[in-house]
Amino acid sequence: MSVPVASSVPVASASPAGAGRSIERPRVLSGVQPTGALHLGNWLGAIRNWVALQSDHDTFFCVVDLHAITVPHQPERLAEDTLSTAALYLACGIDPQKATIFVQSHVSAHSELCWLLNCVTPLNWLERMIQFKEKAVKQGADVSAGLLDYPVLMAADILLYDADRVPVGEDQKQHLELARDIAQQRINARFASRDSAGQPIPILKVPQPLILKEGARVMSLTDGRSKMSKSDPNEGSRITLLDPAELITRKIKRAKTDPQMGLEFGNPERPEADNLLGLYALLAGRSREAAAAECGSMGWGSFKPLLAEATVAALAPLQARYHELRADPQHLGEVLSQGRERASAVAEATLERVRQALGFLASS
Ligand code: AMP
Ligand code: TRP
C-alpha cells in the first residue's frame, strides 16, 4: 500500500538556513524516546501539542532510538518499542499526509552532525545539564559517554531540520537552550561567511522552545512532587497510553491522596490534588475553572472514579486506532520509509552546509 505523505512541503536546499524553503510555514521538530510505554505525561506534555501544530506548520516527528541507548537497553525490545512508539504517534492523531514521521537512526545525518557539534561544544556545558546529573546518579559507575552527549545529539536532531519551534515538556527546556547556544555561539558566530554587504549568513537556524502550560508537567500518581516518568520502577506511578481500563481504574484508585476534602489547584501543600485535578481537566476536556468548580467540594472517594472514567474514555479511541495500526505492519513500514526519505533530503542539505562551513574536503 502506498502512503501519501506531505509532498507539497519543499525541501531545504544547500543554502543558508531556511533560504531554500518556498512555503513560509514554520518548521517544527520533536521526538520521543522508544523506551517503554508512552504515558500520560508524554501525551499531554508533548504529542497532543504536535497534533495541533501539524495543519499550519511543516512538522517532523521522529522516534529517537539513538537516544534510547544512552542508558543500558534491551536489544530484543528496541525494534518493537520503536514501532510501537511510531504507531502511537499515528494513534494520537499525527497524520502522515501532513507530518513527516521517521526513525532517528534511519537518517545517518543525525549521528554525523552530532559528531561535528561535539567538537565545538564545551564539556562543561554538558556537565551542568540537570537531566544528565539526575540520570547519571542512577547509573552509578557505569555512566556512558553517550549519556553525557545526549543533548548534543538532541541539538543535531533539531538543527538538521532548521526547526523554528520545538514542542516539548518543561523538562527539556535546558536542552533546548543548549541547542540554541550551540547553533548561535559555536557554529554561526564562528563559521558564518559574509554576504556582499558584510552581513553574516547564518549556517544553522536558532530554534525556539514551544512549551504549553497545561500538561507541561504531569506528575507521578504516587508522588505529586516528582514527574510522571517511564523510568520510575513503580508502574503504579504512571498511566501508559495502552493500559487497559481495569488497570487505569486500579492505578487511580491507589494514587496518593491527602486527608483534605475538595480538589483544588495551586495549593503547595497539596501537589496530588493539583496534579489529579489538572489531569481531570485535560482528559475530560474541561477548562481548569470548570474542573475546579465541579470538583471543589468533592471528596477523593467521589473524585477518583470520575477521573478514572474520564481517563478511560479519553484513551479508548487512541487504543482502538493503535491496535488497528499494529494489525497492518506494511502500512506502518511504508509511513516510516517515506518519512525517512523526506527527512533525509532535508537533513543531508543541512549537514552539507555545516561540512562546508567547517572546511571539509568535498567527497567527489
Ligand atoms: P521522554 O519520555 O523523556 O522521551 O519524553 C518525551 C516527551 O514527553 C518530551 O517532550 C518530554 O518533555 C515529555 N514528557 C515526559 N514526561 C513528561 C511529564 N511527566 N509531563 C509532561 N511532559 C512530559
Ligand atoms: N530528549 C527528549 C526527551 O527525552 C527527546 C528528544 C530527542 C527530542 N531529540 C529531540 C525532543 C529533539 C525534541 C526535539 O524528551
PDB file of N, CA, C and O and ligand atoms in Angstrom, residues 32-33 39 41-42 45-46 168-169 171-172 215-218 227-228 230, ligand 1:
ATOM      1  N   VAL A  32      10.222  11.531  20.710  1.00  0.00           N
ATOM      2  CA  VAL A  32      10.103  10.840  21.997  1.00  0.00           C
ATOM      3  C   VAL A  32      10.971   9.590  21.905  1.00  0.00           C
ATOM      4  O   VAL A  32      11.097   8.973  20.835  1.00  0.00           O
ATOM      5  N   GLN A  33      11.562   9.210  23.023  1.00  0.00           N
ATOM      6  CA  GLN A  33      12.397   8.009  23.041  1.00  0.00           C
ATOM      7  C   GLN A  33      11.544   6.745  23.096  1.00  0.00           C
ATOM      8  O   GLN A  33      10.581   6.699  23.861  1.00  0.00           O
ATOM      9  N   HIS A  39       3.413   7.412  28.275  1.00  0.00           N
ATOM     10  CA  HIS A  39       2.433   7.622  29.351  1.00  0.00           C
ATOM     11  C   HIS A  39       1.693   8.945  29.161  1.00  0.00           C
ATOM     12  O   HIS A  39       1.930   9.685  28.185  1.00  0.00           O
ATOM     13  N   GLY A  41       2.010  11.720  30.577  1.00  0.00           N
ATOM     14  CA  GLY A  41       2.890  12.895  30.514  1.00  0.00           C
ATOM     15  C   GLY A  41       3.393  13.121  29.097  1.00  0.00           C
ATOM     16  O   GLY A  41       3.401  14.246  28.595  1.00  0.00           O
ATOM     17  N   ASN A  42       3.794  12.045  28.428  1.00  0.00           N
ATOM     18  CA  ASN A  42       4.261  12.174  27.047  1.00  0.00           C
ATOM     19  C   ASN A  42       3.152  12.692  26.134  1.00  0.00           C
ATOM     20  O   ASN A  42       3.386  13.491  25.228  1.00  0.00           O
ATOM     21  N   GLY A  45       1.923  16.344  27.627  1.00  0.00           N
ATOM     22  CA  GLY A  45       3.003  17.331  27.635  1.00  0.00           C
ATOM     23  C   GLY A  45       3.608  17.544  26.261  1.00  0.00           C
ATOM     24  O   GLY A  45       4.173  18.596  25.991  1.00  0.00           O
ATOM     25  N   ALA A  46       3.540  16.546  25.394  1.00  0.00           N
ATOM     26  CA  ALA A  46       4.242  16.675  24.115  1.00  0.00           C
ATOM     27  C   ALA A  46       3.337  16.342  22.922  1.00  0.00           C
ATOM     28  O   ALA A  46       2.938  17.235  22.173  1.00  0.00           O
ATOM     29  N   VAL A 168       8.029  20.649  23.418  1.00  0.00           N
ATOM     30  CA  VAL A 168       8.472  19.649  24.407  1.00  0.00           C
ATOM     31  C   VAL A 168       7.870  19.985  25.764  1.00  0.00           C
ATOM     32  O   VAL A 168       7.342  21.080  25.970  1.00  0.00           O
ATOM     33  N   GLY A 169       7.978  19.054  26.675  1.00  0.00           N
ATOM     34  CA  GLY A 169       7.612  19.323  28.062  1.00  0.00           C
ATOM     35  C   GLY A 169       8.697  20.183  28.714  1.00  0.00           C
ATOM     36  O   GLY A 169       9.793  20.351  28.174  1.00  0.00           O
ATOM     37  N   ASP A 171      10.663  19.748  31.108  1.00  0.00           N
ATOM     38  CA  ASP A 171      11.932  19.114  31.481  1.00  0.00           C
ATOM     39  C   ASP A 171      12.995  19.234  30.392  1.00  0.00           C
ATOM     40  O   ASP A 171      14.177  19.032  30.658  1.00  0.00           O
ATOM     41  N   GLN A 172      12.579  19.557  29.168  1.00  0.00           N
ATOM     42  CA  GLN A 172      13.543  19.607  28.064  1.00  0.00           C
ATOM     43  C   GLN A 172      14.029  21.019  27.756  1.00  0.00           C
ATOM     44  O   GLN A 172      14.795  21.237  26.816  1.00  0.00           O
ATOM     45  N   GLY A 215      -0.423  20.724  31.071  1.00  0.00           N
ATOM     46  CA  GLY A 215       0.088  19.409  30.698  1.00  0.00           C
ATOM     47  C   GLY A 215       1.591  19.370  30.591  1.00  0.00           C
ATOM     48  O   GLY A 215       2.175  18.306  30.419  1.00  0.00           O
ATOM     49  N   ALA A 216       2.260  20.519  30.713  1.00  0.00           N
ATOM     50  CA  ALA A 216       3.710  20.545  30.514  1.00  0.00           C
ATOM     51  C   ALA A 216       4.444  19.727  31.572  1.00  0.00           C
ATOM     52  O   ALA A 216       5.544  19.261  31.342  1.00  0.00           O
ATOM     53  N   ARG A 217       3.821  19.549  32.703  1.00  0.00           N
ATOM     54  CA  ARG A 217       4.424  18.714  33.755  1.00  0.00           C
ATOM     55  C   ARG A 217       3.343  17.872  34.404  1.00  0.00           C
ATOM     56  O   ARG A 217       2.639  18.348  35.295  1.00  0.00           O
ATOM     57  N   VAL A 218       3.204  16.649  33.950  1.00  0.00           N
ATOM     58  CA  VAL A 218       2.266  15.720  34.580  1.00  0.00           C
ATOM     59  C   VAL A 218       3.057  14.995  35.658  1.00  0.00           C
ATOM     60  O   VAL A 218       4.143  14.478  35.404  1.00  0.00           O
ATOM     61  N   LYS A 227       7.956  14.060  38.630  1.00  0.00           N
ATOM     62  CA  LYS A 227       7.184  13.974  37.391  1.00  0.00           C
ATOM     63  C   LYS A 227       6.905  12.523  36.999  1.00  0.00           C
ATOM     64  O   LYS A 227       7.679  11.624  37.338  1.00  0.00           O
ATOM     65  N   MET A 228       5.814  12.336  36.297  1.00  0.00           N
ATOM     66  CA  MET A 228       5.495  11.011  35.772  1.00  0.00           C
ATOM     67  C   MET A 228       6.592  10.644  34.787  1.00  0.00           C
ATOM     68  O   MET A 228       6.938  11.448  33.921  1.00  0.00           O
ATOM     69  N   LYS A 230       8.849   7.378  32.527  1.00  0.00           N
ATOM     70  CA  LYS A 230       8.935   5.992  32.071  1.00  0.00           C
ATOM     71  C   LYS A 230       9.877   5.182  32.932  1.00  0.00           C
ATOM     72  O   LYS A 230       9.784   3.959  32.992  1.00  0.00           O
TER      73      LYS A 230
HETATM   74  P1  AMP B   1      10.638  11.103  27.265  1.00  0.00           P
HETATM   75  O1  AMP B   1       9.623  10.225  27.892  1.00  0.00           O
HETATM   76  O2  AMP B   1      11.668  11.560  28.254  1.00  0.00           O
HETATM   77  O3  AMP B   1      11.201  10.550  25.981  1.00  0.00           O
HETATM   78  O4  AMP B   1       9.886  12.454  26.864  1.00  0.00           O
HETATM   79  C1  AMP B   1       9.221  12.661  25.642  1.00  0.00           C
HETATM   80  C2  AMP B   1       8.444  13.951  25.656  1.00  0.00           C
HETATM   81  O5  AMP B   1       7.417  13.908  26.661  1.00  0.00           O
HETATM   82  C3  AMP B   1       9.269  15.204  25.978  1.00  0.00           C
HETATM   83  O6  AMP B   1       8.793  16.294  25.218  1.00  0.00           O
HETATM   84  C4  AMP B   1       9.009  15.415  27.433  1.00  0.00           C
HETATM   85  O7  AMP B   1       9.172  16.773  27.788  1.00  0.00           O
HETATM   86  C5  AMP B   1       7.564  14.976  27.568  1.00  0.00           C
HETATM   87  N1  AMP B   1       7.299  14.481  28.920  1.00  0.00           N
HETATM   88  C6  AMP B   1       7.885  13.400  29.515  1.00  0.00           C
HETATM   89  N2  AMP B   1       7.409  13.215  30.758  1.00  0.00           N
HETATM   90  C7  AMP B   1       6.506  14.218  30.970  1.00  0.00           C
HETATM   91  C8  AMP B   1       5.660  14.582  32.074  1.00  0.00           C
HETATM   92  N3  AMP B   1       5.648  13.876  33.193  1.00  0.00           N
HETATM   93  N4  AMP B   1       4.871  15.666  31.929  1.00  0.00           N
HETATM   94  C9  AMP B   1       4.860  16.377  30.791  1.00  0.00           C
HETATM   95  N5  AMP B   1       5.632  16.096  29.717  1.00  0.00           N
HETATM   96  C10 AMP B   1       6.442  15.031  29.787  1.00  0.00           C
END
